mmCIF file of C-alpha atoms in Angstrom:
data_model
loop_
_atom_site.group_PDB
_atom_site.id
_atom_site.type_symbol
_atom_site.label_atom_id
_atom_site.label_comp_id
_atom_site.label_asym_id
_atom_site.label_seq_id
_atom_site.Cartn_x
_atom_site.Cartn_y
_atom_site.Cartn_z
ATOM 1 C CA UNK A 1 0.000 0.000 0.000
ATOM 2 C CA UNK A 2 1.035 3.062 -0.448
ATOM 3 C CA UNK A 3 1.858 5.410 2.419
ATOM 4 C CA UNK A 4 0.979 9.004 3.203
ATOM 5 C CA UNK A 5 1.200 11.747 5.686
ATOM 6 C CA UNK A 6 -1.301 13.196 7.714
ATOM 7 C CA UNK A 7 -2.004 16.059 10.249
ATOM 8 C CA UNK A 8 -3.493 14.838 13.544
ATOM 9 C CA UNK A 9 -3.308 17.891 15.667
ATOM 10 C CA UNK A 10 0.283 19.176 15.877
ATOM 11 C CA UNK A 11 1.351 15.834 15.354
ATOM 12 C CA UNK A 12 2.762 14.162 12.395
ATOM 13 C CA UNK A 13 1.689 10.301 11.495
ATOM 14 C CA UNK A 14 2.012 8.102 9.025
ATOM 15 C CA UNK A 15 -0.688 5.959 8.244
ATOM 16 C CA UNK A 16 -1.236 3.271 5.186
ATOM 17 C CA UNK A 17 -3.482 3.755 2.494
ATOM 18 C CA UNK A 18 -5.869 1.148 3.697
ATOM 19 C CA UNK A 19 -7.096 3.315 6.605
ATOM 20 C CA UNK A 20 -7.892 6.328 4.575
ATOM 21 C CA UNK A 21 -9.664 4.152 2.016
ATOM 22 C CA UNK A 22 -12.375 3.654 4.602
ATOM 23 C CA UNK A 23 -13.457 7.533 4.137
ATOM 24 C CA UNK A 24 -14.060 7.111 0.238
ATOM 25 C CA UNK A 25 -17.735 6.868 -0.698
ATOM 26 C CA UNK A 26 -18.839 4.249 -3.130
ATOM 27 C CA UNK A 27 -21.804 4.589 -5.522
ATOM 28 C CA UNK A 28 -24.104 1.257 -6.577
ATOM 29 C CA UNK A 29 -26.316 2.225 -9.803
ATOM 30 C CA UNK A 30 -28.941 0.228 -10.236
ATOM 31 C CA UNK A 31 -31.432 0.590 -13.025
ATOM 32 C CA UNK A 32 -35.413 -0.916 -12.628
ATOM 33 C CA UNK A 33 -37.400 -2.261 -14.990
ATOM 34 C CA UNK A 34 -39.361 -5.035 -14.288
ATOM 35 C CA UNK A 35 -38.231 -6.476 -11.517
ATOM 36 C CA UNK A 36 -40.828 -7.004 -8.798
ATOM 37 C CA UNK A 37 -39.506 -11.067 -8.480
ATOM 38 C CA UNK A 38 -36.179 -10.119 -7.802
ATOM 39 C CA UNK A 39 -36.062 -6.610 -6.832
ATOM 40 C CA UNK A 40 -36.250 -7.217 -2.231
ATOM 41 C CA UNK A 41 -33.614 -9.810 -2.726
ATOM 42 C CA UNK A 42 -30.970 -7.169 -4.527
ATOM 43 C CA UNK A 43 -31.960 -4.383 -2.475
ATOM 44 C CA UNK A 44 -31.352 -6.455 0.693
ATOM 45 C CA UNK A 45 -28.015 -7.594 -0.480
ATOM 46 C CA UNK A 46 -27.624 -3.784 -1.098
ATOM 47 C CA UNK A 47 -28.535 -2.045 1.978
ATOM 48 C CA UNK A 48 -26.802 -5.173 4.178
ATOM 49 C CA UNK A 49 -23.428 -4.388 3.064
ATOM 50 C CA UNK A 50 -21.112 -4.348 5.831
ATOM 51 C CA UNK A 51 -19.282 -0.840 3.908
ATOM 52 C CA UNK A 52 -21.117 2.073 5.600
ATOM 53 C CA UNK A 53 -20.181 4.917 2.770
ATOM 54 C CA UNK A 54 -22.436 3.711 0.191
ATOM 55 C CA UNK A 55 -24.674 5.865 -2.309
ATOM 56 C CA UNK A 56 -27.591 3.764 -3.823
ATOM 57 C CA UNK A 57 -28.993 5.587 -7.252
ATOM 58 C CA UNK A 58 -32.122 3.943 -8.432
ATOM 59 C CA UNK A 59 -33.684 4.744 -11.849
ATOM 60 C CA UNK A 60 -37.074 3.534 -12.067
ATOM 61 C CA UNK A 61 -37.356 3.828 -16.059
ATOM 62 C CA UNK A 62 -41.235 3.708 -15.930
ATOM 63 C CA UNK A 63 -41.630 -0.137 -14.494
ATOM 64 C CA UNK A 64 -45.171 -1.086 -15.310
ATOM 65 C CA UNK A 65 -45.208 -3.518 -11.970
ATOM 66 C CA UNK A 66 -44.310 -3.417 -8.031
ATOM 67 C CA UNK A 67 -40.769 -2.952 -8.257
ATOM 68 C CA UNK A 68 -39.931 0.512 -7.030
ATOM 69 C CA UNK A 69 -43.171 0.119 -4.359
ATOM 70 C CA UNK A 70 -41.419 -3.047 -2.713
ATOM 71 C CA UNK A 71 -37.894 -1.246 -3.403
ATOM 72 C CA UNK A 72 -39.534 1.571 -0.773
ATOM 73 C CA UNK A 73 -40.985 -1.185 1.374
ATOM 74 C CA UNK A 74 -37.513 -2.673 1.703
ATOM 75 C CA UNK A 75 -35.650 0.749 2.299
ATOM 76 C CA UNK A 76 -38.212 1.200 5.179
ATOM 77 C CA UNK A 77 -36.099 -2.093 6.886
ATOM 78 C CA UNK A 78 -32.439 -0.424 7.025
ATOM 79 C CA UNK A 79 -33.514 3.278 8.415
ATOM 80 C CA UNK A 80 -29.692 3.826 8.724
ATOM 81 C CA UNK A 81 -29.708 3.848 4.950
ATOM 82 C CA UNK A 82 -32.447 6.140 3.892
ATOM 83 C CA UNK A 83 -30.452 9.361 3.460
ATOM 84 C CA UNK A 84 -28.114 7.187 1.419
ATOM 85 C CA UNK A 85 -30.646 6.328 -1.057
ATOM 86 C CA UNK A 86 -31.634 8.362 -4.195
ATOM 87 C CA UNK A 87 -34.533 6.883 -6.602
ATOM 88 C CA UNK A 88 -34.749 9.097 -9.652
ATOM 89 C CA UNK A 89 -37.482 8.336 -12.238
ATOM 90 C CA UNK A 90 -37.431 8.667 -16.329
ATOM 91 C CA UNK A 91 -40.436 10.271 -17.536
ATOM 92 C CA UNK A 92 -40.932 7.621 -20.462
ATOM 93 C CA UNK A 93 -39.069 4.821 -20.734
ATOM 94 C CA UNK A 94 -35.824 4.980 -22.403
ATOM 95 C CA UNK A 95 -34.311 1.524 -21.654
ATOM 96 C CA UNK A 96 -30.928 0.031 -20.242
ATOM 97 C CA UNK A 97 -28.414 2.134 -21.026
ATOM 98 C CA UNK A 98 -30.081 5.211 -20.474
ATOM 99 C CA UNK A 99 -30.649 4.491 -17.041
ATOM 100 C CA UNK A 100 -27.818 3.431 -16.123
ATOM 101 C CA UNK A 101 -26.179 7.234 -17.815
ATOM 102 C CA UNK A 102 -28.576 8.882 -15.696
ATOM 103 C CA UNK A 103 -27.490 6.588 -12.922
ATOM 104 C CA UNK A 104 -23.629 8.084 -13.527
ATOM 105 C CA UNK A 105 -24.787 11.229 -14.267
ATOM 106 C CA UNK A 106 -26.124 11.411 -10.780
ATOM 107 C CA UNK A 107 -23.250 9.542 -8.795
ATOM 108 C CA UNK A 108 -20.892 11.478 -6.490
ATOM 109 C CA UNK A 109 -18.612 8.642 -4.903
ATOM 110 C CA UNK A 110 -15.183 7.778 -5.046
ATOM 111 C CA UNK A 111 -15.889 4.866 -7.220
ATOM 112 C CA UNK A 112 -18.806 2.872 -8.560
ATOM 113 C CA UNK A 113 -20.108 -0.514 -9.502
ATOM 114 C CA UNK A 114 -23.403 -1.356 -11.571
ATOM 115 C CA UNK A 115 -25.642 -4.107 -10.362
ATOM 116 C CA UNK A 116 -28.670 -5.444 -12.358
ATOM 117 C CA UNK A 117 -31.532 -5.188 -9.901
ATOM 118 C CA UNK A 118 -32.406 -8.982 -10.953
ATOM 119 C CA UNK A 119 -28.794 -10.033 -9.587
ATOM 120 C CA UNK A 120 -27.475 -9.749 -6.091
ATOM 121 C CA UNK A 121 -24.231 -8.845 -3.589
ATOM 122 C CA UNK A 122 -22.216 -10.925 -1.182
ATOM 123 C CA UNK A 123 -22.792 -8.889 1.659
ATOM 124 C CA UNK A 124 -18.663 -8.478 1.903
ATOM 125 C CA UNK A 125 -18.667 -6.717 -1.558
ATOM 126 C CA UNK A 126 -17.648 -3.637 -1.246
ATOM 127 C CA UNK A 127 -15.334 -4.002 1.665
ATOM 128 C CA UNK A 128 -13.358 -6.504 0.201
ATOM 129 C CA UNK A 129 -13.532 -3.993 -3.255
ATOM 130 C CA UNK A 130 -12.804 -1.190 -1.031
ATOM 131 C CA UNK A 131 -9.306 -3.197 0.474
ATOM 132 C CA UNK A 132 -8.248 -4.263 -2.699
ATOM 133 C CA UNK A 133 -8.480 -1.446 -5.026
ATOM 134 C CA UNK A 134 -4.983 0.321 -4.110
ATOM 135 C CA UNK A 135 -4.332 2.659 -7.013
ATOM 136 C CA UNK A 136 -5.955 0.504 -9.616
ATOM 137 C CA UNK A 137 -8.184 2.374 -12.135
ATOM 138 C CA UNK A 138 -10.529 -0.839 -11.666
ATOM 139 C CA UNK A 139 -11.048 -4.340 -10.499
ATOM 140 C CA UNK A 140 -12.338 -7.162 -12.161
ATOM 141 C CA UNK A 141 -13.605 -9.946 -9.670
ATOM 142 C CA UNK A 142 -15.468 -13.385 -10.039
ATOM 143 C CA UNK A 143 -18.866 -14.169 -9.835
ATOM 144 C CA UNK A 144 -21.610 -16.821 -9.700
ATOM 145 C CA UNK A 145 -24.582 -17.832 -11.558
ATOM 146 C CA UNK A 146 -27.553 -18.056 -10.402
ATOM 147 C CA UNK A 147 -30.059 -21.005 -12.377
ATOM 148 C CA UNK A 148 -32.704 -22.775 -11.224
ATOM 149 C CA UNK A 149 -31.353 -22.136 -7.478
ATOM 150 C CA UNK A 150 -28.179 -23.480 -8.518
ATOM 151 C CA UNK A 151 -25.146 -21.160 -7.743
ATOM 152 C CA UNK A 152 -22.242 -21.511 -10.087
ATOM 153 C CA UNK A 153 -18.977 -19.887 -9.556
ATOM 154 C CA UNK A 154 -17.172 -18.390 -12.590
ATOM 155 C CA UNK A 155 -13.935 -17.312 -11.510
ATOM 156 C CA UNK A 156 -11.931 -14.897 -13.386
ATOM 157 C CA UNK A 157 -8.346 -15.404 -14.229
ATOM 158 C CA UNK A 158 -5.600 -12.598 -14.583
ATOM 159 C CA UNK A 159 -4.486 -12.105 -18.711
ATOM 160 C CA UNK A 160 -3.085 -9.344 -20.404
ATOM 161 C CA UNK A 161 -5.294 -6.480 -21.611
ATOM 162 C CA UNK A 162 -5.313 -7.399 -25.622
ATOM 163 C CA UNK A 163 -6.163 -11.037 -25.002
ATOM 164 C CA UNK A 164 -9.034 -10.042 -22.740
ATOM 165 C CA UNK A 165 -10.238 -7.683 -24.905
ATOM 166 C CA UNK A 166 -10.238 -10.077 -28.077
ATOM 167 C CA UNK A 167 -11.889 -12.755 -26.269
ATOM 168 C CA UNK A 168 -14.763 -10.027 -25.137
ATOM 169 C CA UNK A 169 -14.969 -9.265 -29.302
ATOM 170 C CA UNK A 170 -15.346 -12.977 -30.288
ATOM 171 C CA UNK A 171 -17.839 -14.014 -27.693
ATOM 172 C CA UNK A 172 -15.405 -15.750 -25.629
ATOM 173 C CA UNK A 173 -16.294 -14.214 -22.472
ATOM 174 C CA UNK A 174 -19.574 -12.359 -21.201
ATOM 175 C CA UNK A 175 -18.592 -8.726 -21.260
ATOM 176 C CA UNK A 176 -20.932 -7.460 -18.418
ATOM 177 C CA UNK A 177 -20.343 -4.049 -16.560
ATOM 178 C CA UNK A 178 -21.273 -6.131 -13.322
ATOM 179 C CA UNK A 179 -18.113 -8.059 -12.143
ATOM 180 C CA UNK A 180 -16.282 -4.838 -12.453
ATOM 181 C CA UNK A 181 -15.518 -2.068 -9.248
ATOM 182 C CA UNK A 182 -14.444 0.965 -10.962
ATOM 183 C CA UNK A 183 -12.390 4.571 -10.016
ATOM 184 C CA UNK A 184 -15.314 7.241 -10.370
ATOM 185 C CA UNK A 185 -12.340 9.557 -11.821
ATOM 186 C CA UNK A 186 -11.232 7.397 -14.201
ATOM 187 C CA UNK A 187 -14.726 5.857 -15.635
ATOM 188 C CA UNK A 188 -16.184 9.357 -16.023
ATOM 189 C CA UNK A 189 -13.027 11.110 -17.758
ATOM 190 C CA UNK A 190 -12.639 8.546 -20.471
ATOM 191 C CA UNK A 191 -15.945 9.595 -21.677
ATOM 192 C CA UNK A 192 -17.110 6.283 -22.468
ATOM 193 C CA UNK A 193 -21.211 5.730 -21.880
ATOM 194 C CA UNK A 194 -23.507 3.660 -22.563
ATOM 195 C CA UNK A 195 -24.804 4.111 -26.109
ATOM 196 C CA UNK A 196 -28.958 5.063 -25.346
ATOM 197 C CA UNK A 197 -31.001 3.182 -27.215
ATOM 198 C CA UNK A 198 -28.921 0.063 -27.667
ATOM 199 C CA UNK A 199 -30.705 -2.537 -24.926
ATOM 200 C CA UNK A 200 -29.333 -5.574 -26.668
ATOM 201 C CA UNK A 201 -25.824 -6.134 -26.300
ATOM 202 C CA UNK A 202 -25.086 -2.798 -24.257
ATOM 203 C CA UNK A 203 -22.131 -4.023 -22.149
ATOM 204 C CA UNK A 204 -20.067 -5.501 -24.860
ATOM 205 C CA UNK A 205 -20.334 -1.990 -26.991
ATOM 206 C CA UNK A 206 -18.849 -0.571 -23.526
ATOM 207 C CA UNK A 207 -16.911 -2.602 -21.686
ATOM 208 C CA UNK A 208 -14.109 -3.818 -24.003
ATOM 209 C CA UNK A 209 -13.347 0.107 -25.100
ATOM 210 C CA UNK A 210 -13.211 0.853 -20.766
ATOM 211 C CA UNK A 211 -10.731 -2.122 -20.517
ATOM 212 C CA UNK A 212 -8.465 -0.576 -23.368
ATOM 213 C CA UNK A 213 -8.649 2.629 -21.752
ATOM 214 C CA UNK A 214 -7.214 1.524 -18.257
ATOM 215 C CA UNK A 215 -3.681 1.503 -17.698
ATOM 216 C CA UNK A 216 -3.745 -0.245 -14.409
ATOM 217 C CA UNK A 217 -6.377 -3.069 -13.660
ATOM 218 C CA UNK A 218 -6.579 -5.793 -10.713
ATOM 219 C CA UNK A 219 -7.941 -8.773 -10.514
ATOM 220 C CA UNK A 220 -9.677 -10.850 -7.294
ATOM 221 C CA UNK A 221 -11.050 -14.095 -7.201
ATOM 222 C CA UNK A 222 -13.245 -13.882 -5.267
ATOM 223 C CA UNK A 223 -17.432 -14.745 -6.067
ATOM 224 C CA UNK A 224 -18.889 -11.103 -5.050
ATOM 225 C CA UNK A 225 -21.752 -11.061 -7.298
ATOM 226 C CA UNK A 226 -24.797 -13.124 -7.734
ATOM 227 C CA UNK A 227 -26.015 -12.996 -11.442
ATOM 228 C CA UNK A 228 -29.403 -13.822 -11.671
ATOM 229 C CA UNK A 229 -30.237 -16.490 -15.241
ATOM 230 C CA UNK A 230 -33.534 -17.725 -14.110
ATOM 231 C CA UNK A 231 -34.910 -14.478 -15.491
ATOM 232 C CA UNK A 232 -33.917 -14.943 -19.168
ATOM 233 C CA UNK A 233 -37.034 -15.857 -20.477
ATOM 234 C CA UNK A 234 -37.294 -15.134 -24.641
ATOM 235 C CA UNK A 235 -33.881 -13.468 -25.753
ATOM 236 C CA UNK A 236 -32.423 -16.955 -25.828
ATOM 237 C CA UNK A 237 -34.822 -18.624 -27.533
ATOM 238 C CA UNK A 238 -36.591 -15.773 -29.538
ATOM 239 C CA UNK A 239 -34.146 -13.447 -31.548
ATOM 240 C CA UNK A 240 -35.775 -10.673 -32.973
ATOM 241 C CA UNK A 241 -34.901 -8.297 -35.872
ATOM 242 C CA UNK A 242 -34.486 -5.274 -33.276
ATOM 243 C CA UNK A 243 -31.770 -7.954 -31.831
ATOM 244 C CA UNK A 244 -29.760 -8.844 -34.461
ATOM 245 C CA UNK A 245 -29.936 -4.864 -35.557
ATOM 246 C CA UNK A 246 -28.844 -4.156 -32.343
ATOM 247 C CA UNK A 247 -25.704 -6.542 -31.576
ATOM 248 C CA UNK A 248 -24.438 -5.454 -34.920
ATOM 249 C CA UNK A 249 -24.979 -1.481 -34.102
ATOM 250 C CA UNK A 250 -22.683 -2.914 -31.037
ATOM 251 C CA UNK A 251 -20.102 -5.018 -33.429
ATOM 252 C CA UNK A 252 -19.788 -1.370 -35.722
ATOM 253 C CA UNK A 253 -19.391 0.378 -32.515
ATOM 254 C CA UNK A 254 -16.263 -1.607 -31.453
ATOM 255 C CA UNK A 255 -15.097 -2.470 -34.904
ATOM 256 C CA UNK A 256 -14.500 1.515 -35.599
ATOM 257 C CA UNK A 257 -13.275 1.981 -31.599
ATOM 258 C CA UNK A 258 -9.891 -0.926 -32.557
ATOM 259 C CA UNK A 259 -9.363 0.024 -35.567
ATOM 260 C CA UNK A 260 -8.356 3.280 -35.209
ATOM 261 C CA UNK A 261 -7.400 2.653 -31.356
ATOM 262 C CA UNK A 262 -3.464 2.666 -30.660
ATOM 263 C CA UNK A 263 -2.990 -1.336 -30.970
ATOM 264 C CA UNK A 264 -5.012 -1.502 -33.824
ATOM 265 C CA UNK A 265 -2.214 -3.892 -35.619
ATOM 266 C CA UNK A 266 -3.168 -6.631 -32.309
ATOM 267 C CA UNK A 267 -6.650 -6.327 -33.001
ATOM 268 C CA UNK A 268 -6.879 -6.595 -37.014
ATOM 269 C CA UNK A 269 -7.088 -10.553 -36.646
ATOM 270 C CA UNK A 270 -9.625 -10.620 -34.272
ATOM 271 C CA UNK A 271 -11.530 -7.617 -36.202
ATOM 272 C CA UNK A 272 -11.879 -9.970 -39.356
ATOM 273 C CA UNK A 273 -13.359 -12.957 -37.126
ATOM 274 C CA UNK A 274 -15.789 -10.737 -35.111
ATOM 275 C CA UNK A 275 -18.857 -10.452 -37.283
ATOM 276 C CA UNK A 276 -18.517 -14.514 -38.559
ATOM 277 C CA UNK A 277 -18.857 -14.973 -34.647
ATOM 278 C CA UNK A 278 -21.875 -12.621 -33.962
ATOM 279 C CA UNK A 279 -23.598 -14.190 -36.925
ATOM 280 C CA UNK A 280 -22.904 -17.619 -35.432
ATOM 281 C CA UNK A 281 -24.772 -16.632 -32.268
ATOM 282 C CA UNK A 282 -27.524 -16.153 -33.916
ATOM 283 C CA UNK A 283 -27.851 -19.155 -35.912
ATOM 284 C CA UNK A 284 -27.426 -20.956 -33.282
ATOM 285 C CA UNK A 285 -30.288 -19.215 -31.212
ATOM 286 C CA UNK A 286 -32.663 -18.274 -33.738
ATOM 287 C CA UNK A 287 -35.321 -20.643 -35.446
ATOM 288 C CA UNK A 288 -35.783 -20.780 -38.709
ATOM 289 C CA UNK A 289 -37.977 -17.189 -38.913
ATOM 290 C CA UNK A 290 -35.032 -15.087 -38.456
ATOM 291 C CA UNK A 291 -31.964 -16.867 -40.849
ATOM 292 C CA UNK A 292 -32.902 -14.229 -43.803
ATOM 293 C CA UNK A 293 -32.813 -11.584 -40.970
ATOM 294 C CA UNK A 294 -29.373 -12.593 -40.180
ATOM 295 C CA UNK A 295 -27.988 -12.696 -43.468
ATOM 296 C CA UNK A 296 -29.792 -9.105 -44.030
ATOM 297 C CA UNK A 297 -27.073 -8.058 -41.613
ATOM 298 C CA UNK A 298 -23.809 -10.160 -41.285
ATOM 299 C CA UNK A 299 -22.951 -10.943 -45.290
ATOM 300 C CA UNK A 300 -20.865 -14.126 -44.027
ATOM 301 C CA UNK A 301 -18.801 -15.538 -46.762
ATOM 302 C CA UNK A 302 -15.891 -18.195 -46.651
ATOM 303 C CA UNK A 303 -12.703 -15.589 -45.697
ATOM 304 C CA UNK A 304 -11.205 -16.364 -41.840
ATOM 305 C CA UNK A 305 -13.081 -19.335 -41.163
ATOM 306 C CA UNK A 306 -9.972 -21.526 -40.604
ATOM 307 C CA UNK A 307 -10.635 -20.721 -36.286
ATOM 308 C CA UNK A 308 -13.901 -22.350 -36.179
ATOM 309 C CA UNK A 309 -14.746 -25.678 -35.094
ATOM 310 C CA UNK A 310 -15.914 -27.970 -37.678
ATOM 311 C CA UNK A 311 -19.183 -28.288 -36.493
ATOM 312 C CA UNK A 312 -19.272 -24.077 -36.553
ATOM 313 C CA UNK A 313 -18.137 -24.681 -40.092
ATOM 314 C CA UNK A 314 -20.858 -26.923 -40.791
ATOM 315 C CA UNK A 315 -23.634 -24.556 -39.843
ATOM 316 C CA UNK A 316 -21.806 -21.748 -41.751
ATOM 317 C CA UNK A 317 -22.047 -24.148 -45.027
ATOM 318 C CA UNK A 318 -25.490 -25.050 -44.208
ATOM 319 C CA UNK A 319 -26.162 -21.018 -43.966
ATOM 320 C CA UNK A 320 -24.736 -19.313 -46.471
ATOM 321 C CA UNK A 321 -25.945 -22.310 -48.986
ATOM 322 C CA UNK A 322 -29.948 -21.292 -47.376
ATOM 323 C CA UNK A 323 -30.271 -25.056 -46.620
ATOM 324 C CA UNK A 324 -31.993 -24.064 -44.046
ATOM 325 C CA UNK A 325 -34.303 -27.337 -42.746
ATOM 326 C CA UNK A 326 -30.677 -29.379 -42.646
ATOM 327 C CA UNK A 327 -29.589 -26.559 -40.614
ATOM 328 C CA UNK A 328 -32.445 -26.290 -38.564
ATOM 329 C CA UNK A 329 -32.303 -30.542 -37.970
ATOM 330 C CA UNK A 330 -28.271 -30.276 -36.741
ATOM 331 C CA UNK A 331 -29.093 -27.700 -34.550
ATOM 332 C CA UNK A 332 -31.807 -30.232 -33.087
ATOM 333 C CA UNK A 333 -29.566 -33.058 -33.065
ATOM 334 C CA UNK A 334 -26.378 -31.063 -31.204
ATOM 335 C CA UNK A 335 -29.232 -29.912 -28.310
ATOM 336 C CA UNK A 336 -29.829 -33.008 -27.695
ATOM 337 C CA UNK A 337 -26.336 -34.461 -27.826
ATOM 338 C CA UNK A 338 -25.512 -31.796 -25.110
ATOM 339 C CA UNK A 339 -28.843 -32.225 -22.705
#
């Protein structure tokens, strides 16, 4: 840690940097949409943490249910955190990444984490964030998933910057603002925000240009957050145009961001290979209703397809030759290989 000197009276001390770090004020964002199941459970988790210099910033983007009623009902519980609590409301509803800008807009602490009000916080979160954060721009930690009841860890391993970043562009790993405790100074003067409008995909236009930003990152394995996949009910299983428009809005966003970013020349390979794998998501989640969608907006042809897998070069064959009921069957088949 580093150390510092401080004025106590007339007295000189020295002190380590872990003591003053207990003075810095941490904002949680949380947007709400929607979430009247899961909503108590996250605010709990929330309002329990053992960190006392917390600001909570709720944006109720016009919820149609109960969520920001039983949000109050909760907040009634923890007394000691009312003043800490701000619930700001959209006047029409303006989706994901809106909210969470108005979120940062309206933050005034030290540093700042999102949480998804369907997930959840080890009640140690921001402590353990809090000791660990030294003079690192931001930390990214592990994290469990939440199915059926069933909690499984995902634990997060250290790697350089580029090969991080290249796995977030091919799909390789979730890019979620979640698993992330970030310097307020930092995020904000980088100037990176959520892109309003884009709901689908919103974290992996964001996060992988953040990461290439940072000059100094830590990483903690440790399971802090709780993400919440019992609540995935149709994206999965029912693409829609406004999806497939919307991941590749995301895949031009980045694509223009690394090519013209300072490594560039690291990224070109993985640049060439990042629309054949957005594409490749979608086949593979989409019924038959949406293949012409997909090919209205990822023109996949045969160039950089020596990384796939054969069976991922199977059901490009199978796509870009519109055999679409043999396409359709090995999909079938592979499900039920795998279940």
């Amino acid at each position: 840690y580093e150390i510092s000197e401080c004025l106590v009276g007339s007295e000189m001390c020295i002190r380590d940097r872990r003591c003053c770090m207990e003075d810095k004020k941490v904002s949680i964002l949380v947007p709400v949409y929607g979430v009247e199941k899961y909503i108590k459970r996250c605010a709990r988790s929330l309002f329990e943490q053992t960190y006392d210099n917390i600001e909570y910033i709720f944006v109720d983007d016009c919820t149609q249910d109960r969520s920001i009623d039983i949000l109050e009902e909760v907040l009634k519980e923890y007394p000691n955190r009312k003043n800490q609590v701000k619930i700001l409301h959209h006047a029409k509803n303006r989706g994901l990444s809106a909210s969470r800008n108005t979120a940062l807009d309206a933050s005034t602490g030290d540093y700042l984490m999102h949480v998804d009000a369907d997930d959840y916080l080890h009640v140690d979160a921001i402590a353990l964030l809090i000791k660990h954060i030294g003079l690192s721009q931001l930390i990214i930690f592990s994290y469990s998933i939440v199915r059926n009841e069933k909690v499984i860890p995902v634990h997060v391993q250290s790697e350089s910057k580029t090969s991080l970043i290249s796995k977030y562009l091919l799909n390789r790993t979730p890019a979620s603002m979640w698993n992330k405790f970030y310097d307020a100074k930092f995020y904000k003067s980088i100037g990176i925000r959520s892109v309003e409008g884009l709901n689908q995909g919103e974290d992996y236009a964001v996060v992988p240009r953040i990461i290439e930003k940072a000059q100094t990152i830590q990483w903690l394995d440790e399971c802090l957050y709780y993400y919440e996949q019992s609540n995935i009910q149709s994206y999965s299983n029912n693409i829609r145009v406004r999806d497939i428009a919307q991941i590749r809005m995301a895949d031009d966003i980045l694509y223009n961001y690394f090519s013209k970013c300072n490594d560039a020349r690291v990224y070109a390979d993985t640049l060439k290979k990042m629309h054949i794998r957005s594409a490749l998501f979608f086949i593979k989640k989409g019924n038959a209703d949406v293949l012409n969608m997909i090919r209205d907006y990822y023109q996949v042809n045969w160039e950089n397809m020596h990384h796939l897998s054969l069976s991922d070069r199977v059901f490009i064959f199978l796509f870009i030759t519109k055999m679409d009921r043999l396409l359709m069957f090995l999909k079938y088949i592979f499900k039920l290989i795998r279940s």
